Amino acid sequence: MSQHPPDQGADELAHLLRQARRAVVFTGAGISTESGIPDFRSPGGIWTKMMPINFDQFVASAETRRESWRRRFEMEGTWAAVKPNAGHNAVAELVRHGIVSHVVTQNIDNLHQDSGVPEAQVIELHGNTRYAKCLDCGERLEIPYIRGVFDQTGEPPDCPKCDGIVKTATISFGQAMPELEMERAERATLDCDLFLVIGSSLVVYPAAAFPLVAKRNGAKLVILNREGTDHDPYADLVLHSEIGPTMTAAMAALA
Ligand code: NAD
Ligand code: ZN
């Protein structure tokens, strides 16, 4: 592992990106804080304010579902207004240049797609909060429709197709990981020779296993995160710095 002051670290990151045949970027909540979305574990983050609702509670209780939807509607102003930041834009540029094959993300905010990464190259391990899905048949439903029904009746709608329970298209604690996305992420991880973690505390499993899978498979591992992670000792390069400025500097060094 080598650790550097931010500027030198960005040069080192640019060097590794230049050498890479095929890189994968793996992001967590940290890449979106500069867009104004709080992460989970930093002081003042979401977890310090609200207990998360787990999947079993959501399925078991109509009152919990109402509470979950009330929370979601409260966030709608935030989700609808957020914009990608310098970190997302740098990642999108790396994808455009063919250096990065896939962006594997734990985020649910759609900001990688908004920054221009093609849908086919984004792998969402924890789903997406910008729309909803039927838990039974997978039918996609839009948030404004659900809100309209909720405002009129005080209840979220059931699935119009099969009467199943409708939930944001996110993966809650206690909910099974999406099989297809896990397979895609594994394939991308095994196919890469550089794995770049950006803004994840690497404590949420199974997502946090991917950097170790990459490393074990012979890829170089880089971790860019403000604070240390348990995976730091396995990394070839660790950057404890701010994401936007570091990625901007790395892109400038790469040009
Ligand atoms: P996390 O909150 O556990 O970790 C984020 C890490 O990013 C922290 O270690 C923090 O120090 C670092 N960080 C924050 N801002 C940074 C910055 N500007 N520069 C450098 N480092 C910065 O997030 P996680 O690892 O993604 O795990 C939490 C779970 O919460 C994920 O599963 C994700 O699904 C979900 N989540 C998503 C969002 C989102 O979609 N934007 C927001 C909050 C939580
Ligand atoms: Zn359905």
CSV table of C-alpha atoms and ligand atoms in Angstrom, one decimal:
chain,number,residue,atom,x,y,z
A,1,MET,CA,0.0,0.0,0.0
A,2,SER,CA,1.2,3.5,-0.7
A,3,GLN,CA,-0.3,6.7,0.7
A,4,HIS,CA,0.4,10.1,-0.7
A,5,PRO,CA,-0.5,13.8,-0.2
A,6,PRO,CA,-3.5,14.6,-2.4
A,7,ASP,CA,-1.6,16.2,-5.4
A,8,GLN,CA,0.9,13.4,-5.7
A,9,GLY,CA,-1.8,10.9,-5.1
A,10,ALA,CA,-3.8,12.2,-8.1
A,11,ASP,CA,-0.7,11.9,-10.3
A,12,GLU,CA,-0.3,8.3,-9.1
A,13,LEU,CA,-3.9,7.6,-9.8
A,14,ALA,CA,-3.6,9.1,-13.3
A,15,HIS,CA,-0.6,6.8,-13.9
A,16,LEU,CA,-2.5,3.7,-12.9
A,17,LEU,CA,-5.5,4.7,-15.1
A,18,ARG,CA,-3.1,5.3,-18.0
A,19,GLN,CA,-1.7,1.8,-17.6
A,20,ALA,CA,-5.1,0.1,-17.1
A,21,ARG,CA,-6.4,-2.1,-19.9
A,22,ARG,CA,-9.9,-2.1,-18.4
A,23,ALA,CA,-10.9,-0.4,-15.1
A,24,VAL,CA,-14.0,-0.7,-12.9
A,25,VAL,CA,-15.2,2.1,-10.7
A,26,PHE,CA,-17.0,1.2,-7.5
A,27,THR,CA,-18.9,4.0,-5.8
A,28,GLY,CA,-20.6,4.6,-2.5
A,29,ALA,CA,-22.5,7.4,-0.8
A,30,GLY,CA,-19.3,9.5,-0.6
A,31,ILE,CA,-19.3,10.4,-4.3
A,32,SER,CA,-22.7,12.1,-3.9
A,33,THR,CA,-22.0,14.2,-0.8
A,34,GLU,CA,-20.7,17.0,-2.9
A,35,SER,CA,-24.1,17.0,-4.7
A,36,GLY,CA,-25.7,17.6,-1.3
A,37,ILE,CA,-26.9,14.1,-0.5
A,38,PRO,CA,-25.7,13.1,3.0
A,39,ASP,CA,-23.9,9.8,3.3
A,40,PHE,CA,-24.9,7.3,6.0
A,41,ARG,CA,-22.0,7.2,8.4
A,42,SER,CA,-20.5,10.7,8.5
A,43,PRO,CA,-21.6,12.9,11.4
A,44,GLY,CA,-25.0,14.4,10.6
A,45,GLY,CA,-25.7,11.6,8.0
A,46,ILE,CA,-29.1,9.9,7.5
A,47,TRP,CA,-28.5,7.2,10.1
A,48,THR,CA,-27.9,9.6,12.9
A,49,LYS,CA,-31.4,10.9,12.3
A,50,MET,CA,-33.7,8.0,11.3
A,51,MET,CA,-33.7,4.3,11.8
A,52,PRO,CA,-33.7,2.5,8.5
A,53,ILE,CA,-36.8,0.3,7.7
A,54,ASN,CA,-35.9,-3.2,7.0
A,55,PHE,CA,-37.5,-5.3,4.3
A,56,ASP,CA,-39.5,-7.7,6.6
A,57,GLN,CA,-41.0,-4.8,8.5
A,58,PHE,CA,-42.0,-3.2,5.2
A,59,VAL,CA,-43.7,-6.3,3.9
A,60,ALA,CA,-45.4,-7.2,7.2
A,61,SER,CA,-47.0,-3.9,8.1
A,62,ALA,CA,-49.2,-1.5,6.2
A,63,GLU,CA,-48.4,1.2,8.7
A,64,THR,CA,-44.6,0.7,8.1
A,65,ARG,CA,-45.2,1.0,4.3
A,66,ARG,CA,-47.1,4.3,4.8
A,67,GLU,CA,-44.2,5.6,7.0
A,68,SER,CA,-41.7,4.4,4.4
A,69,TRP,CA,-43.6,6.3,1.6
A,70,ARG,CA,-44.0,9.4,3.7
A,71,ARG,CA,-40.2,9.5,4.2
A,72,ARG,CA,-39.7,8.9,0.4
A,73,PHE,CA,-42.1,11.7,-0.5
A,74,GLU,CA,-40.3,14.0,2.0
A,75,MET,CA,-37.1,13.4,0.1
A,76,GLU,CA,-38.6,13.9,-3.4
A,77,GLY,CA,-37.6,17.6,-3.6
A,78,THR,CA,-34.0,16.5,-2.9
A,79,TRP,CA,-33.9,13.5,-5.3
A,80,ALA,CA,-35.5,15.5,-8.1
A,81,ALA,CA,-33.2,18.4,-7.8
A,82,VAL,CA,-29.7,16.8,-7.2
A,83,LYS,CA,-27.1,17.1,-10.0
A,84,PRO,CA,-24.0,15.2,-10.6
A,85,ASN,CA,-20.8,16.8,-9.3
A,86,ALA,CA,-17.1,16.9,-10.4
A,87,GLY,CA,-16.6,13.3,-9.1
A,88,HIS,CA,-19.4,11.9,-11.2
A,89,ASN,CA,-18.3,13.9,-14.2
A,90,ALA,CA,-14.8,12.6,-14.0
A,91,VAL,CA,-16.0,9.0,-13.8
A,92,ALA,CA,-18.3,9.6,-16.8
A,93,GLU,CA,-15.3,11.0,-18.8
A,94,LEU,CA,-13.3,7.8,-17.9
A,95,VAL,CA,-16.2,5.7,-19.3
A,96,ARG,CA,-16.4,7.9,-22.4
A,97,HIS,CA,-12.7,7.4,-23.0
A,98,GLY,CA,-13.1,3.6,-22.8
A,99,ILE,CA,-10.8,3.4,-19.7
A,100,VAL,CA,-13.6,2.4,-17.4
A,101,SER,CA,-15.8,-0.5,-18.6
A,102,HIS,CA,-18.4,-0.4,-15.7
A,103,VAL,CA,-19.5,1.7,-12.8
A,104,VAL,CA,-20.6,-0.5,-10.0
A,105,THR,CA,-22.5,1.6,-7.5
A,106,GLN,CA,-24.1,1.2,-4.1
A,107,ASN,CA,-25.9,4.5,-4.6
A,108,ILE,CA,-29.6,4.8,-5.4
A,109,ASP,CA,-29.6,8.3,-6.7
A,110,ASN,CA,-29.2,7.8,-10.5
A,111,LEU,CA,-26.4,10.4,-10.6
A,112,HIS,CA,-24.1,8.2,-12.7
A,113,GLN,CA,-26.7,7.9,-15.4
A,114,ASP,CA,-27.4,11.7,-15.0
A,115,SER,CA,-23.7,12.4,-15.6
A,116,GLY,CA,-23.9,10.5,-18.9
A,117,VAL,CA,-22.7,7.0,-18.1
A,118,PRO,CA,-24.8,4.8,-20.4
A,119,GLU,CA,-27.4,2.7,-18.5
A,120,ALA,CA,-25.7,-0.5,-19.8
A,121,GLN,CA,-22.5,0.4,-18.0
A,122,VAL,CA,-24.0,1.3,-14.6
A,123,ILE,CA,-24.5,-1.6,-12.2
A,124,GLU,CA,-26.8,-0.7,-9.3
A,125,LEU,CA,-26.2,-3.1,-6.4
A,126,HIS,CA,-28.8,-1.5,-4.1
A,127,GLY,CA,-31.3,-0.4,-6.8
A,128,ASN,CA,-32.6,3.1,-7.5
A,129,THR,CA,-34.9,5.3,-5.5
A,130,ARG,CA,-36.1,7.4,-8.4
A,131,TYR,CA,-38.8,5.0,-9.4
A,132,ALA,CA,-40.8,2.1,-7.8
A,133,LYS,CA,-41.3,-1.6,-8.5
A,134,CYS,CA,-43.9,-4.2,-7.7
A,135,LEU,CA,-42.3,-6.7,-5.3
A,136,ASP,CA,-44.2,-9.6,-7.0
A,137,CYS,CA,-44.1,-9.0,-10.8
A,138,GLY,CA,-41.4,-6.3,-11.1
A,139,GLU,CA,-43.6,-3.8,-12.9
A,140,ARG,CA,-42.1,-0.4,-12.9
A,141,LEU,CA,-44.2,2.5,-11.4
A,142,GLU,CA,-43.4,6.2,-11.3
A,143,ILE,CA,-43.2,8.1,-8.0
A,144,PRO,CA,-45.6,10.9,-8.9
A,145,TYR,CA,-48.3,8.3,-9.7
A,146,ILE,CA,-47.8,6.7,-6.2
A,147,ARG,CA,-47.8,10.0,-4.5
A,148,GLY,CA,-51.1,11.0,-6.3
A,149,VAL,CA,-52.8,7.9,-5.0
A,150,PHE,CA,-51.3,8.3,-1.5
A,151,ASP,CA,-52.5,11.9,-1.3
A,152,GLN,CA,-56.0,10.9,-2.3
A,153,THR,CA,-56.4,7.7,-0.3
A,154,GLY,CA,-53.8,7.8,2.5
A,155,GLU,CA,-52.4,4.5,1.1
A,156,PRO,CA,-49.8,3.7,-1.6
A,157,PRO,CA,-51.4,1.8,-4.5
A,158,ASP,CA,-51.0,-1.9,-5.0
A,159,CYS,CA,-49.5,-3.0,-8.4
A,160,PRO,CA,-52.1,-2.3,-11.1
A,161,LYS,CA,-51.0,-5.6,-12.9
A,162,CYS,CA,-51.0,-8.1,-10.1
A,163,ASP,CA,-52.0,-6.4,-6.8
A,164,GLY,CA,-48.6,-6.9,-5.4
A,165,ILE,CA,-46.9,-4.6,-2.9
A,166,VAL,CA,-45.2,-1.6,-4.4
A,167,LYS,CA,-41.8,-0.4,-3.1
A,168,THR,CA,-39.1,2.0,-4.2
A,169,ALA,CA,-36.8,0.1,-6.5
A,170,THR,CA,-34.1,0.1,-3.8
A,171,ILE,CA,-32.7,-2.9,-1.9
A,172,SER,CA,-33.5,-2.5,1.8
A,173,PHE,CA,-31.7,-4.1,4.7
A,174,GLY,CA,-32.9,-7.7,4.8
A,175,GLN,CA,-33.9,-7.8,1.2
A,176,ALA,CA,-32.2,-10.2,-1.3
A,177,MET,CA,-29.5,-8.7,-3.5
A,178,PRO,CA,-30.5,-8.4,-7.2
A,179,GLU,CA,-29.2,-11.5,-8.8
A,180,LEU,CA,-28.6,-10.1,-12.3
A,181,GLU,CA,-26.8,-7.1,-11.0
A,182,MET,CA,-24.6,-9.2,-8.7
A,183,GLU,CA,-23.7,-11.4,-11.6
A,184,ARG,CA,-22.9,-8.4,-13.8
A,185,ALA,CA,-20.8,-6.9,-11.1
A,186,GLU,CA,-18.9,-10.1,-10.5
A,187,ARG,CA,-18.1,-10.5,-14.2
A,188,ALA,CA,-17.0,-6.8,-14.6
A,189,THR,CA,-14.8,-7.2,-11.4
A,190,LEU,CA,-13.1,-10.4,-12.8
A,191,ASP,CA,-12.6,-8.8,-16.2
A,192,CYS,CA,-10.8,-5.7,-14.9
A,193,ASP,CA,-7.1,-5.0,-14.2
A,194,LEU,CA,-7.8,-1.9,-12.1
A,195,PHE,CA,-10.5,-1.5,-9.5
A,196,LEU,CA,-11.1,2.0,-8.2
A,197,VAL,CA,-13.2,2.5,-5.0
A,198,ILE,CA,-14.6,6.0,-4.7
A,199,GLY,CA,-16.4,7.2,-1.5
A,200,SER,CA,-17.4,4.0,0.3
A,201,SER,CA,-16.7,3.0,3.9
A,202,LEU,CA,-16.7,-0.6,2.6
A,203,VAL,CA,-18.7,-2.0,5.5
A,204,VAL,CA,-21.9,-3.0,3.7
A,205,TYR,CA,-21.7,-6.6,2.5
A,206,PRO,CA,-21.9,-8.3,0.0
A,207,ALA,CA,-21.0,-5.1,-2.0
A,208,ALA,CA,-17.9,-4.5,0.0
A,209,ALA,CA,-16.4,-7.9,-1.1
A,210,PHE,CA,-16.0,-6.8,-4.7
A,211,PRO,CA,-12.7,-4.9,-4.2
A,212,LEU,CA,-11.2,-7.9,-2.5
A,213,VAL,CA,-12.4,-10.2,-5.3
A,214,ALA,CA,-10.7,-7.9,-7.8
A,215,LYS,CA,-7.5,-7.8,-5.8
A,216,ARG,CA,-7.4,-11.5,-5.4
A,217,ASN,CA,-7.9,-11.9,-9.1
A,218,GLY,CA,-4.8,-9.9,-9.9
A,219,ALA,CA,-6.2,-6.4,-10.4
A,220,LYS,CA,-4.7,-3.3,-8.9
A,221,LEU,CA,-6.8,-1.8,-6.2
A,222,VAL,CA,-7.2,1.9,-5.5
A,223,ILE,CA,-9.3,3.4,-2.6
A,224,LEU,CA,-10.2,7.1,-2.7
A,225,ASN,CA,-12.1,7.9,0.5
A,226,ARG,CA,-11.8,10.7,3.1
A,227,GLU,CA,-11.4,8.2,6.0
A,228,GLY,CA,-9.7,4.9,6.3
A,229,THR,CA,-11.4,1.6,5.5
A,230,ASP,CA,-10.7,-2.0,6.6
A,231,HIS,CA,-9.6,-2.7,3.0
A,232,ASP,CA,-6.9,-0.1,2.9
A,233,PRO,CA,-4.1,-2.6,3.8
A,234,TYR,CA,-4.9,-4.5,0.6
A,235,ALA,CA,-4.9,-1.5,-1.7
A,236,ASP,CA,-2.0,-0.6,-4.1
A,237,LEU,CA,-2.9,3.1,-3.6
A,238,VAL,CA,-4.9,4.8,-0.9
A,239,LEU,CA,-6.0,8.4,-1.2
A,240,HIS,CA,-7.6,9.9,2.0
A,241,SER,CA,-8.8,13.1,0.3
A,242,GLU,CA,-11.8,14.8,-1.1
A,243,ILE,CA,-13.3,13.1,-4.2
A,244,GLY,CA,-14.2,16.1,-6.5
A,245,PRO,CA,-10.8,17.9,-6.2
A,246,THR,CA,-8.8,14.6,-6.4
A,247,MET,CA,-10.6,13.2,-9.4
A,248,THR,CA,-10.4,16.6,-11.1
A,249,ALA,CA,-6.7,16.7,-10.5
A,250,ALA,CA,-6.3,13.1,-11.7
A,251,MET,CA,-8.2,13.9,-14.9
A,252,ALA,CA,-6.0,16.9,-15.5
A,253,ALA,CA,-2.9,14.8,-15.0
A,254,LEU,CA,-4.3,12.1,-17.4
A,255,ALA,CA,-5.0,14.6,-20.2
B,1,NAD,P1,-21.1,5.2,3.7
B,1,NAD,O1,-21.9,6.4,4.1
B,1,NAD,O2,-20.9,4.1,4.6
B,1,NAD,O3,-19.6,5.7,3.3
B,1,NAD,C1,-19.3,6.9,2.6
B,1,NAD,C2,-17.8,7.2,2.8
B,1,NAD,O4,-17.5,8.3,1.9
B,1,NAD,C3,-17.4,7.5,4.2
B,1,NAD,O5,-16.4,6.7,4.6
B,1,NAD,C4,-17.0,9.0,4.1
B,1,NAD,O6,-15.9,9.3,4.9
B,1,NAD,C5,-16.7,9.1,2.6
B,1,NAD,N1,-16.9,10.5,2.0
B,1,NAD,C6,-18.0,11.2,2.1
B,1,NAD,N2,-17.9,12.3,1.4
B,1,NAD,C7,-16.7,12.3,0.8
B,1,NAD,C8,-16.0,13.2,0.0
B,1,NAD,N3,-16.5,14.3,-0.5
B,1,NAD,N4,-14.7,12.9,-0.4
B,1,NAD,C9,-14.1,11.7,0.1
B,1,NAD,N5,-14.8,10.8,0.9
B,1,NAD,C10,-16.0,11.1,1.3
B,1,NAD,O7,-21.6,4.9,2.3
B,1,NAD,P2,-21.6,3.5,1.5
B,1,NAD,O8,-20.3,2.8,1.6
B,1,NAD,O9,-22.1,3.8,0.2
B,1,NAD,O10,-22.7,2.6,2.3
B,1,NAD,C11,-23.9,3.1,2.7
B,1,NAD,C12,-25.2,2.6,2.0
B,1,NAD,O11,-26.1,3.6,2.0
B,1,NAD,C13,-25.0,2.1,0.6
B,1,NAD,O12,-25.4,0.8,0.6
B,1,NAD,C14,-25.9,3.0,-0.2
B,1,NAD,O13,-26.8,2.1,-0.9
B,1,NAD,C15,-26.7,3.8,0.7
B,1,NAD,N6,-26.7,5.3,0.5
B,1,NAD,C16,-26.8,5.8,-0.8
B,1,NAD,C17,-26.8,7.2,-0.9
B,1,NAD,C18,-26.9,7.7,-2.4
B,1,NAD,O14,-27.5,7.0,-3.2
B,1,NAD,N7,-26.4,8.9,-2.6
B,1,NAD,C19,-26.8,8.0,0.1
B,1,NAD,C20,-26.7,7.5,1.4
B,1,NAD,C21,-26.7,6.1,1.6
B,2,ZN,ZN,-47.1,-6.6,-9.9
